[in-house]
Amino acid sequence: MEASNRQTIEEYVNKHGGRRVLKRILIANNGMAATKAIMSMRQWSFLELGSQSELEFIAMASKDDLQANAEFIRLADSYVEVPAGKNTFNYANVDLIVQIAKEQRVDCVWPGWGHASENPALPLALAELGITFLGPTAPVMHALGDKIASTILAQSSKVPCIPWNGDGITAEIQSDGSIPQEPFKAACLQSYEEALACVRRIGYPVVLKASEGGGGKGIRKCTNDEELKTGWEQVCAEVVGSPIFMMQLCTGARHLEVQLMGDEHGQVVALIGRDCSTQRRFQKIFEEGPPTVADKDDFREAEKAAQRLAMSVGYRGAGTVEYLYKPDNKGFYFLELNPRLQVEHPVTEGITGVNVPALQLQVGMGIPLERVPDIRRFYGIDPAGDSKIDFLEDKYVYPQRHVIAARITAENPDDAFRPTSGTIERVRFQSAPNVWGYFSIGASGSIHEYADSQFGHLFATGPTREHARKALQLALKNILIVGEIRNPTEYLVELAETKEFKDNTIDTAWLDNLIAQKSVNVKFNVTDMVFYGACLKSFLHMKAAKAEIVDGIKRGHLPLETTLSSMQSFQVEIAYNSVKYNFQVTCTSPDTVTLTINSCSLEARFREQPDGSVYVRAGERVAQISGVEEPLGTRLRVEGIATVTFPKVRDPSELRSDFNGKLVRYLHADGADIKEGEPFVELEAMKMIMSLRSEVAGKIHHTLAPGAIVGAGDLLANLTLADPSKVQMIKAYSEPFSLSSPGNSISKKSASAVDLLSAAGPSTTDALQAILCGYSAPPQFGATGSAAVSIVQNLFKDIDENDSASMSEALEECCKLLGTFLDNERYFAGLVGGDETQTVKRFQGEPEELLSKIVAHTALPKAIAIVSAILRSLSDGPVLEGEVSSLPKQLVDQLTELSKFPGAGGYASVKLLASQLLTQMRKPLSLRREEVHSMLINTPRKELVKVANAYDTERRMYFGLDLISSMFSDPDGAVRNKAAEVYIMRTYRGYDVSDIDVVDSSDVTTGTPSAALHLMWSFSAPGVTTMPRKGYVIVLPDFNCFESLKKSWTFPSAPEISDLHILVAKVPGERSAMKREEVVTSLADKCQELITVVADKLDAKKADYVDVLLAHHGHNPTHLHFLKSSGWTEEKAYRNMRPTLPHLIELPVVEANYTLKPLQRGRVFALDLGVSKADKKTEIVFARGASHVPLTTDSFEEMAYNDLLTSCDFLERALLHPALDKKHPQCQVFLHVVPPIATTTNRDLNYIRVLFGTALQRFVADHSSRLELLRVSTIEMKVWSSSSPPKPLRLVAFKTGRWEALGFEEKLDSRGIPVEWTNIESGLKADCLEKLKPAVEQQRSTKRQIARAAGSTYIYDFPALMRNSLTKMWMQYTTADKIPESLVEATELALDDSEELVEKEQHGQNKIGMVAWKILMRSPEYPAGREIVLIGNDITIKGGSFGTTEDLLFDKASKLARAKGIPRIYIACNSGARIGGVDELKSLVKVSWVNKDDPMKGFEYIYLTDEDFKKLPEESVASHSITVNGETRHVLDAIIGKNLASTKGGIGVECLQGSGLIAGETSRAYEETFTLSYATGRSVGIGAYLNRLGQRNIQMVKGPMILTGPEPLNKLMGKQIYTSQDQLGGPHIMVPNGVTHQLVQNDQDGVEAIVRWLSFVPATVTSLPPMISAKDSISRKVQFKPIKGAYDPRHMLGGVMIDGEWVSGWCDEGSFHEYMAGWGKTVVVGRGRCGGLPVGIISVETRSCEKHIPADPQEPTSRDVIEMQAGQVWYPDSAYKTAQAIRDFNHGEGLPLVIFANWRGFSGGTRDMFAEVLKYGAMIVDALVEYKHPVTIYIPPNGELRGGAWVVLDPKINEEVIEMFADQDARGGILEPPGAAEIVFKKDKQVIELMHRCDHVLKDLTAKKAAGEDVAAQLKAREKLLLPLYQQVSQEYCDLHDRCPRMKSLGAIREGLTWEDSRAYLHWRIRRRVQENGAAKKMMRTVSGTSYAKASSFIASMTASAVQGVAKGSEDQ
């Protein structure tokens, strides 16, 4: 607005005749009233004055409104916070309002409506302060505001009134504006009795009213005496203390009202009126104006009557006179005069153009009504004029438009319009020219419990009522209110659509009747809304489940599979109109679900919007839905349709569990009657018994059995209701389910909204990706694993091998799918091998990303099936053979990555297929075929022999049989002939082949018209000198020739043909691998038909073998083998093997004893699973291959080594085969080297055996762990000497024979098959291969499989593993020929009949689950041998459980180790203490039931009959006898089981006694000798305790140590919490807590760790540590020097490679081994050697470390905790670790201890003090006090030892053994220099004194000061300048106290050392002390009573004497 049009409020008031200026306004209200007032007055200020700033609004704001983000607070200029709660505390509190008005110095108070707006005390109090009240005066308010008084005055003024209890009472208004009390009291009802009397006079129906009520409060309709009594009580309670009156209910009437405004000049204007007949419980719903139901003239008379009434009392301000209008007689009846503004006043504003709140303000300013511009406009005269207006006689301009208003309330139309409260997230409303509205709340606001339910008001206008009605409906449809509250907008839309409302024939009772009859409903399609309700619940479930899982991941919890499953597949129940819709929901992608009901499936896709709403696409329809779960049920809003609440209905006929637990018993028999509220079942949860009660009465029907595990919501019983009529029954929806057509119910969305969700159905790739990501395939594809494989076929079904585009597209799709798989599984593949339980901890990304990967990983089997199908399709299909110029690099990279996946973890099959496919892809077959074709053309026939026998890699590639077979159909006959010849030569390599000729005789060619070529040749098997055999090849152009061949086939004339080959050059092909298999099967059947037809001809030629080759286009040929020995049927086990390979690798020999199942076939190898024909259960994997590489004795050893390595590679692949999943068979390797070893004779056979043995020992030393992992039990190699004829030699080694090489010369039959074997050393013969095996080997096969299934190694194989480890260790020190012959001599220990320990070899025939040996092992430290005792569980017997006999053997073997003082090693793999029962009684016991006809009532006791009792031995049971019906019963009091076979070895408490026995023995063994445990498999209960009691533990990654398994714990908790034993005792638990000292990957590594540990341990507890020749020179310098900063102490100890150069550490190179690395990480503990001398080492980590405390799955609220620990500080865990290590070195190991001390002290914070750091620090002292061996403490360079850290290490703790040294650059003292300086220099006081002594400037200034000069400022400035420098001086001064010379001088250390020379010095010092210590101990053992001090003193004196003697001798010389 232009400045010239602006005016001040003062100017406006003066201009319009006002009396006062009101600028500062207090809004004494809230909500809608306050909002509307501020908005209206600001609007007026801007329009009239040109500025909004002329008025200033102060709001009152309660805490509730502030928290609700009320809109009026934002609109106000300022606010005053008032008390929260009921309005009597705030907005209705007159004293508070007046106080605020005074304090805020306001000009006026606007009261609004409700609250204090009708309290006369407010205007009265404000008047006393001179503050204007914008309303009537107090007396008038009192008179007219009271409904009783106003009715008396109206009655006195002859205004028509309806009959009421005050009929006929009149009164004159008094001078103070009130009426006399007597008539007023006479018009009030004082009691219910008076009300009853009155109703007898005026008759029902009546209305009870509180005169001070309003807004629907304090008013009740009553139609009978009972309602009257209830209504009386309710009205009294709602408006406490208010007078009450009664009026007759005027039925059929309309509620019309006149809006009045009076000024202080005596004028009253009527601003037309409103029709408010649409009411609910007297609360207005719709308001409209002008009233059209009454004639204009009639209504004008009602207006005038109202004006006269107001004028008669001097009314000022806004007021409303309410009438009841009877349309039938056109009569008006006075109801009341409201002395305030009303909510619906905007209707008046809409039809009159008058701003009513602004008019209130202007009236308050004293402006006459006739001078107000809005009023003058209303009357159609000049707004700026000042002419008079007669408001009674002058006519206003009647409005030409109609306005209808709708109140927006927080009420629930589905629950009788009950008010609701809660948050309102947002309100979306778009104003229009004909629609406007306002709201009392803003974004993220709320309706609190003390607020009015109305929060919005909408107004619609139009030229007619109908236009306004439609505009209002449209506005109501478009408004969006999101939040917890309910609102009736949709209901109002339907209400406005009713005929009565449209026809305007309603009355005041109309809406209440509609509500009672429920005749107005929002119209919608029920199935649509049910569907969207299911979608909403599905979305909310998925969202909540995901949020819960993500929260758990953030806290370190791995989601359970059941949790993930419930997120992806769940049930949704929707109940509506007593019908229950049960949907099964399955996720098909992160945002798509399939909802299935009654076999009807609907797919829905979700997209959540920022506002929380969700777009749902179902087919072609898109809907926007939102909603929440409420106590009443699920509230759903479908935008543009309706809001529906689906109630939570619980079928009372279904009794369900409220929690997880175990069903203990039903409390009533099945079919029994139970009462309402009566307990019906008992459940056990958390060890508590709880009962559940029935909500209704009925007959119970059990659904479960006692003992069943139930979850929350599970059905426990059904109930036949006693009175179904009292209960609303819910029936299940059973009809086909479908949605309406989209146009019927779903509003059209904008293009952008629809685009959010593509309508296109899922593609094949989409479906596969869904499965790969852990979801189900869409219903049209199927969701099973087999369905997934069939989906894969769709990717390749339309590929044209000549269309590169289609093939490229297929490859692109494959890359996409493989990429998805790799993205999902790459992380999990990296965890395989021990980190499987660390899924959450090791993930570096966001929790949501990890969740998506976990979801995918749970569907790994399906994903593997898909990827396998893809890889097979790639391998077998035409894609790789098409015209694709080059394969995508992405595909190659993906296959390479897949091939490197671990074989474990479920990835075996895809790893194998990827490896095979990579090999196939190296060069496509089509390209290689061209090269071979060229070679055949250019190679003369005479040179074919050379190239066919070539053995270089390149030539073998060219002339492979697969390629040669593709040449048989070449159009060039020469090529075909050469190809056939090469085929023969390649097939019969190793045989003596000669005379290859083409058969071209006319009888053959004519007699066989279908053949393209005939060839004959002669051949002999290797080593056979008898008559050569004949071979015959016939080449057929295609498969169609078979029919001709059946009819006409003339064989060559040779009398005998041994081998016959039918080569079919071309056969039908199929791209699909599945279909190709069908084709091959069909072809094989036809081949069988041919062979059957010509069988007689074959027999006539004395044939033994027929090979049929079927050459396929685009992939490898098929080989079919038919044997005469099999009746000329196909040998399917040989299918696709090269013709001579079965013979070369001796498969027929193997098949004599095993049934073979092929696993993998190659050109020169075969991998088969064999099942023993003898016992039908022993399984062995046979890896057998042939080599055609020529050898010499020089190359044999290396070749044997390499071939063994290759065999392991093949075997590794074979073990990935799905057929071996969950199987653990042993493996046997056989390699046949076909070419004879050059220049060897029969005399060289033993030499070859030695070479083989050497190669084998090297291989075992290098790859023992791999052999163990591959479960190899036998290695065989067959070679030939080059004598004439060649002699076969079989070389054999067995695992149980410690891999010792044996040699057997073979005798062959005429066909080259071995029939006899002779040992070349002993001369012993055998006629069967199985007899070559040691007897032990044959016995252990089954037990090995059992042990492997338990994740361990058979206990009897551990001595062999020990030998492997010792071999490997020896080879680090010497050559193979210098290794002792027998490295391990194991003598088994067993119990004899008297249970004494004896030496007894059992060879695996043990009867108890415990085995022990006394082992002599020869190691580099003890070449002559040292003894140990090895004890181990035998997992193959009763699960390795501890029975009493097992305990006894363990105890005695351990005591033997203690008695001999030798190490005791325990191999742990067990099931804990044995548990069982007395089996003999199970078939004898009987049960006495309370009621034998009703077992559900329980039983009384268990008993034995007298006959059965007498059969039992004594002490088998404890019982007492009773007689029942003449029968003697022995009631069981206890089952003892003595003298019964089933209790032998223990079944219960006796096993616990045995556990106690061995627990105590293990504890004593640790104290007295060396104990070490190796957890090779699970260790349960006592097994875990034994490991801990032995202290030192090595753990295999799959060897958990647990007290109880996850299943019992889950049962105890009543739900699945733990999923694996590793969560309870796996390496990620036991390594960080220090129980495990070292972690290994497999048993071979575990035994190597045992042997390595023993290398540091003396032979006996009395022996000295074992010295060995050091690789490093004792005198070498230590190159790695510790720095002042952080460094890795392991580099200081063991050395490190820096920039390619070795920087040596303190220990011998390679000798330092760290232990307990995962626990107490600020301390490093290990064992190493210094100059060959073994030492225990403790060092300090100088870098900060992390301590990880995992979240406990048992406690969902727990979280992963990472605690940072500073370097050089002892924490509770590292202090404990230090003490533990000292004890370990002392007990049994007897090691000299070296502590590299670099500690600043102990962590003394609250957390660590609480965690007992003080106790563990003291344990270090305790451990040093009892240490019996030399202890050397060395403070390294730049190290420091401070305070408490020095105290616990000081030599005076144990002066006999501890010596301390310090490096010249080390420090030792109480505090670090900065801290010490603070104390020593008294916080800088003495530092300043030092400055004044040393600084010449300060000296001069001090002198000047003494001379009287003012130099104080200069002194202070100089001191400040020098203070930092002199602080450094003070710290240096303190540091000088902590240096090596002072420590040495005071005797705190023995000597100061230099780091580079410390190794040599300490070696000799420790070595001497070890010898002295050993001598002293020996003296103590020899001379009884000698103390250690006395012995040491004696040795010292002897040493001194010897030194003196040497010195004297030197002097004499």
Coordinates of C-alpha atoms in Angstrom, one line a residue, residues 116-346:
A116 CA -13.7 -16.8 30.5
S117 CA -15.6 -15.1 27.7
E118 CA -18.9 -15.3 29.6
N119 CA -17.6 -14.7 33.1
P120 CA -18.7 -11.3 34.3
A121 CA -15.8 -11.2 36.8
L122 CA -13.4 -10.6 33.9
P123 CA -14.9 -7.3 32.5
L124 CA -15.5 -6.1 36.1
A125 CA -11.9 -6.6 37.1
L126 CA -10.5 -5.2 33.9
A127 CA -12.7 -2.1 34.2
E128 CA -11.2 -1.4 37.6
L129 CA -7.7 -1.3 35.9
G130 CA -9.0 0.8 33.0
I131 CA -8.4 -2.0 30.5
T132 CA -11.1 -2.3 27.8
F133 CA -12.9 -5.6 27.6
L134 CA -14.0 -6.4 24.0
G135 CA -17.4 -7.6 25.0
P136 CA -20.5 -6.6 27.0
T137 CA -20.3 -5.0 30.5
A138 CA -20.3 -7.3 33.5
P139 CA -24.0 -6.6 34.5
V140 CA -25.3 -7.1 31.0
M141 CA -23.2 -10.2 30.6
H142 CA -24.5 -11.6 33.8
A143 CA -28.1 -10.9 32.8
L144 CA -28.1 -11.9 29.2
G145 CA -25.2 -14.3 29.3
D146 CA -27.1 -16.5 31.7
K147 CA -29.6 -18.6 29.8
I148 CA -32.1 -18.5 32.6
A149 CA -31.9 -14.7 33.0
S150 CA -32.0 -14.1 29.3
T151 CA -35.1 -16.2 28.9
I152 CA -36.8 -14.3 31.8
L153 CA -36.0 -11.0 30.1
A154 CA -37.1 -12.3 26.7
Q155 CA -40.3 -13.6 28.3
S156 CA -40.7 -10.2 30.0
S157 CA -40.2 -8.5 26.6
K158 CA -43.0 -10.6 25.1
V159 CA -40.6 -12.6 23.0
P160 CA -42.1 -16.0 22.2
C161 CA -40.5 -18.8 24.3
I162 CA -41.0 -22.6 24.3
P163 CA -42.5 -24.2 27.4
W164 CA -39.9 -24.4 30.2
N165 CA -39.7 -24.7 33.9
G166 CA -39.9 -20.9 34.3
D167 CA -43.1 -20.3 32.3
G168 CA -44.8 -17.1 33.4
I169 CA -41.9 -15.7 35.4
T170 CA -41.2 -12.1 34.6
A171 CA -38.7 -9.5 35.9
E172 CA -37.7 -5.9 35.3
I173 CA -34.1 -5.2 34.7
Q174 CA -32.5 -3.3 37.5
S175 CA -30.3 -0.2 37.4
D176 CA -27.2 -2.3 37.6
G177 CA -28.4 -4.4 34.6
S178 CA -29.3 -7.4 36.7
I179 CA -32.7 -9.0 37.5
P180 CA -33.9 -9.7 41.1
Q181 CA -32.7 -12.9 42.7
E182 CA -36.2 -14.1 43.6
P183 CA -37.5 -14.6 40.1
F184 CA -34.1 -15.9 39.0
K185 CA -34.1 -18.6 41.7
A186 CA -37.7 -19.4 40.9
A187 CA -36.6 -20.2 37.3
C188 CA -33.8 -22.6 38.4
L189 CA -34.2 -26.3 39.1
Q190 CA -32.7 -27.2 42.4
S191 CA -32.9 -30.9 42.3
Y192 CA -33.7 -33.9 40.3
E193 CA -37.1 -34.1 42.0
E194 CA -38.0 -30.6 40.8
A195 CA -36.9 -31.6 37.3
L196 CA -39.2 -34.6 37.5
A197 CA -42.1 -32.5 38.7
C198 CA -41.6 -30.0 35.9
V199 CA -41.4 -32.7 33.2
R200 CA -44.8 -34.0 34.4
R201 CA -46.2 -30.6 33.5
I202 CA -44.5 -29.8 30.2
G203 CA -44.0 -33.4 29.0
Y204 CA -41.2 -35.3 27.3
P205 CA -39.1 -34.9 25.4
V206 CA -37.2 -32.2 27.3
V207 CA -33.7 -30.7 27.3
L208 CA -31.8 -30.1 30.5
K209 CA -29.4 -27.1 30.3
A210 CA -26.7 -25.6 32.4
S211 CA -27.1 -21.8 32.0
E212 CA -23.3 -21.5 32.1
G213 CA -22.7 -24.2 29.6
G214 CA -22.0 -24.0 25.9
G215 CA -20.4 -25.7 23.0
G216 CA -22.4 -28.8 23.6
K217 CA -21.4 -29.0 27.3
G218 CA -24.1 -29.0 30.0
I219 CA -27.0 -30.0 27.8
R220 CA -28.8 -33.3 27.6
K221 CA -31.9 -34.6 25.8
C222 CA -34.1 -36.7 27.9
T223 CA -37.1 -38.8 26.8
N224 CA -37.9 -40.7 30.0
D225 CA -37.3 -40.7 33.7
E226 CA -34.2 -42.8 33.6
E227 CA -32.6 -40.6 31.0
L228 CA -33.6 -37.6 33.0
K229 CA -31.9 -38.8 36.1
T230 CA -28.7 -39.7 34.2
G231 CA -28.8 -36.4 32.3
W232 CA -29.2 -34.5 35.5
E233 CA -26.1 -36.1 37.0
Q234 CA -24.1 -35.5 33.8
V235 CA -25.1 -31.8 33.4
C236 CA -24.2 -31.2 37.1
A237 CA -20.8 -32.8 36.6
E238 CA -20.0 -31.1 33.3
V239 CA -20.7 -27.5 34.4
V240 CA -20.1 -27.6 38.1
G241 CA -22.1 -25.0 40.1
S242 CA -24.1 -23.7 37.2
P243 CA -27.9 -23.1 37.6
I244 CA -29.9 -25.6 35.6
F245 CA -33.2 -25.2 33.8
M246 CA -35.4 -27.3 31.6
M247 CA -37.1 -26.7 28.3
Q248 CA -39.4 -28.7 26.2
L249 CA -37.7 -30.2 23.2
C250 CA -39.1 -28.6 20.2
T251 CA -39.3 -31.4 17.7
G252 CA -39.1 -30.8 14.0
A253 CA -37.6 -27.3 14.6
R254 CA -34.7 -25.5 13.0
H255 CA -31.9 -23.7 14.9
L256 CA -31.7 -20.2 13.6
E257 CA -29.7 -17.4 15.1
V258 CA -29.2 -13.6 14.7
Q259 CA -25.7 -12.1 14.9
L260 CA -25.8 -8.8 16.9
M261 CA -23.3 -6.1 17.5
G262 CA -23.9 -3.3 20.0
D263 CA -21.9 -0.2 20.7
E264 CA -21.5 2.0 23.7
H265 CA -23.8 4.6 22.0
G266 CA -26.9 2.4 22.5
Q267 CA -27.0 1.1 18.9
V268 CA -27.4 -2.5 18.0
V269 CA -27.0 -3.9 14.5
A270 CA -28.3 -7.2 13.2
L271 CA -25.8 -8.8 10.8
I272 CA -28.4 -11.0 9.3
G273 CA -28.3 -14.6 10.8
R274 CA -27.3 -18.2 10.4
D275 CA -28.9 -21.6 10.2
C276 CA -27.2 -24.0 12.6
S277 CA -29.7 -26.8 12.4
T278 CA -27.1 -29.5 11.5
Q279 CA -26.2 -30.5 15.1
R280 CA -24.9 -33.5 16.9
R281 CA -25.7 -33.6 20.6
F282 CA -26.4 -29.8 20.3
Q283 CA -22.9 -29.4 18.8
K284 CA -23.1 -27.6 15.5
I285 CA -21.6 -29.4 12.5
F286 CA -22.6 -27.3 9.5
E287 CA -23.5 -23.6 9.7
E288 CA -24.9 -21.7 6.9
G289 CA -26.3 -18.3 6.0
P290 CA -28.4 -16.5 5.2
P291 CA -31.2 -18.8 6.6
T292 CA -33.3 -19.7 3.6
V293 CA -35.8 -21.9 5.4
A294 CA -37.6 -18.9 6.9
D295 CA -39.1 -16.1 4.8
K296 CA -37.0 -12.9 4.7
D297 CA -39.7 -10.8 6.3
D298 CA -40.3 -13.3 9.1
F299 CA -36.6 -13.5 9.8
R300 CA -36.3 -9.7 9.7
E301 CA -38.9 -9.5 12.5
A302 CA -36.9 -12.0 14.5
E303 CA -33.8 -9.8 13.9
K304 CA -35.7 -6.7 15.2
A305 CA -36.9 -8.6 18.3
A306 CA -33.3 -9.5 19.0
Q307 CA -32.2 -5.9 18.5
R308 CA -34.8 -4.6 20.8
L309 CA -33.9 -7.1 23.5
A310 CA -30.2 -6.1 23.3
M311 CA -31.0 -2.4 23.2
S312 CA -33.2 -2.6 26.2
V313 CA -30.3 -3.8 28.3
G314 CA -27.6 -1.5 26.8
Y315 CA -25.8 -4.4 25.1
R316 CA -22.3 -3.7 23.8
G317 CA -20.1 -6.0 21.7
A318 CA -20.8 -9.2 19.8
G319 CA -23.8 -11.4 20.8
T320 CA -26.0 -14.0 19.3
V321 CA -29.7 -14.5 19.8
E322 CA -30.7 -18.1 19.1
Y323 CA -34.2 -19.2 18.1
L324 CA -36.0 -22.4 17.4
Y325 CA -38.0 -22.1 14.2
K326 CA -40.9 -24.2 13.3
P327 CA -41.3 -24.3 9.6
D328 CA -44.8 -25.7 9.8
N329 CA -46.2 -22.7 11.6
K330 CA -43.4 -20.2 10.8
G331 CA -43.0 -19.6 14.5
F332 CA -39.8 -18.4 16.3
Y333 CA -39.1 -19.4 19.9
F334 CA -36.4 -17.7 21.9
L335 CA -33.6 -20.0 23.1
E336 CA -30.9 -17.9 24.6
L337 CA -28.7 -14.9 24.0
N338 CA -25.0 -15.7 23.9
P339 CA -23.0 -12.6 25.2
R340 CA -19.9 -13.4 23.2
L341 CA -18.6 -14.1 19.7
Q342 CA -19.5 -17.5 18.3
V343 CA -17.4 -20.0 16.4
E344 CA -19.5 -19.7 13.3
H345 CA -19.2 -15.9 12.9
P346 CA -17.2 -16.3 9.7

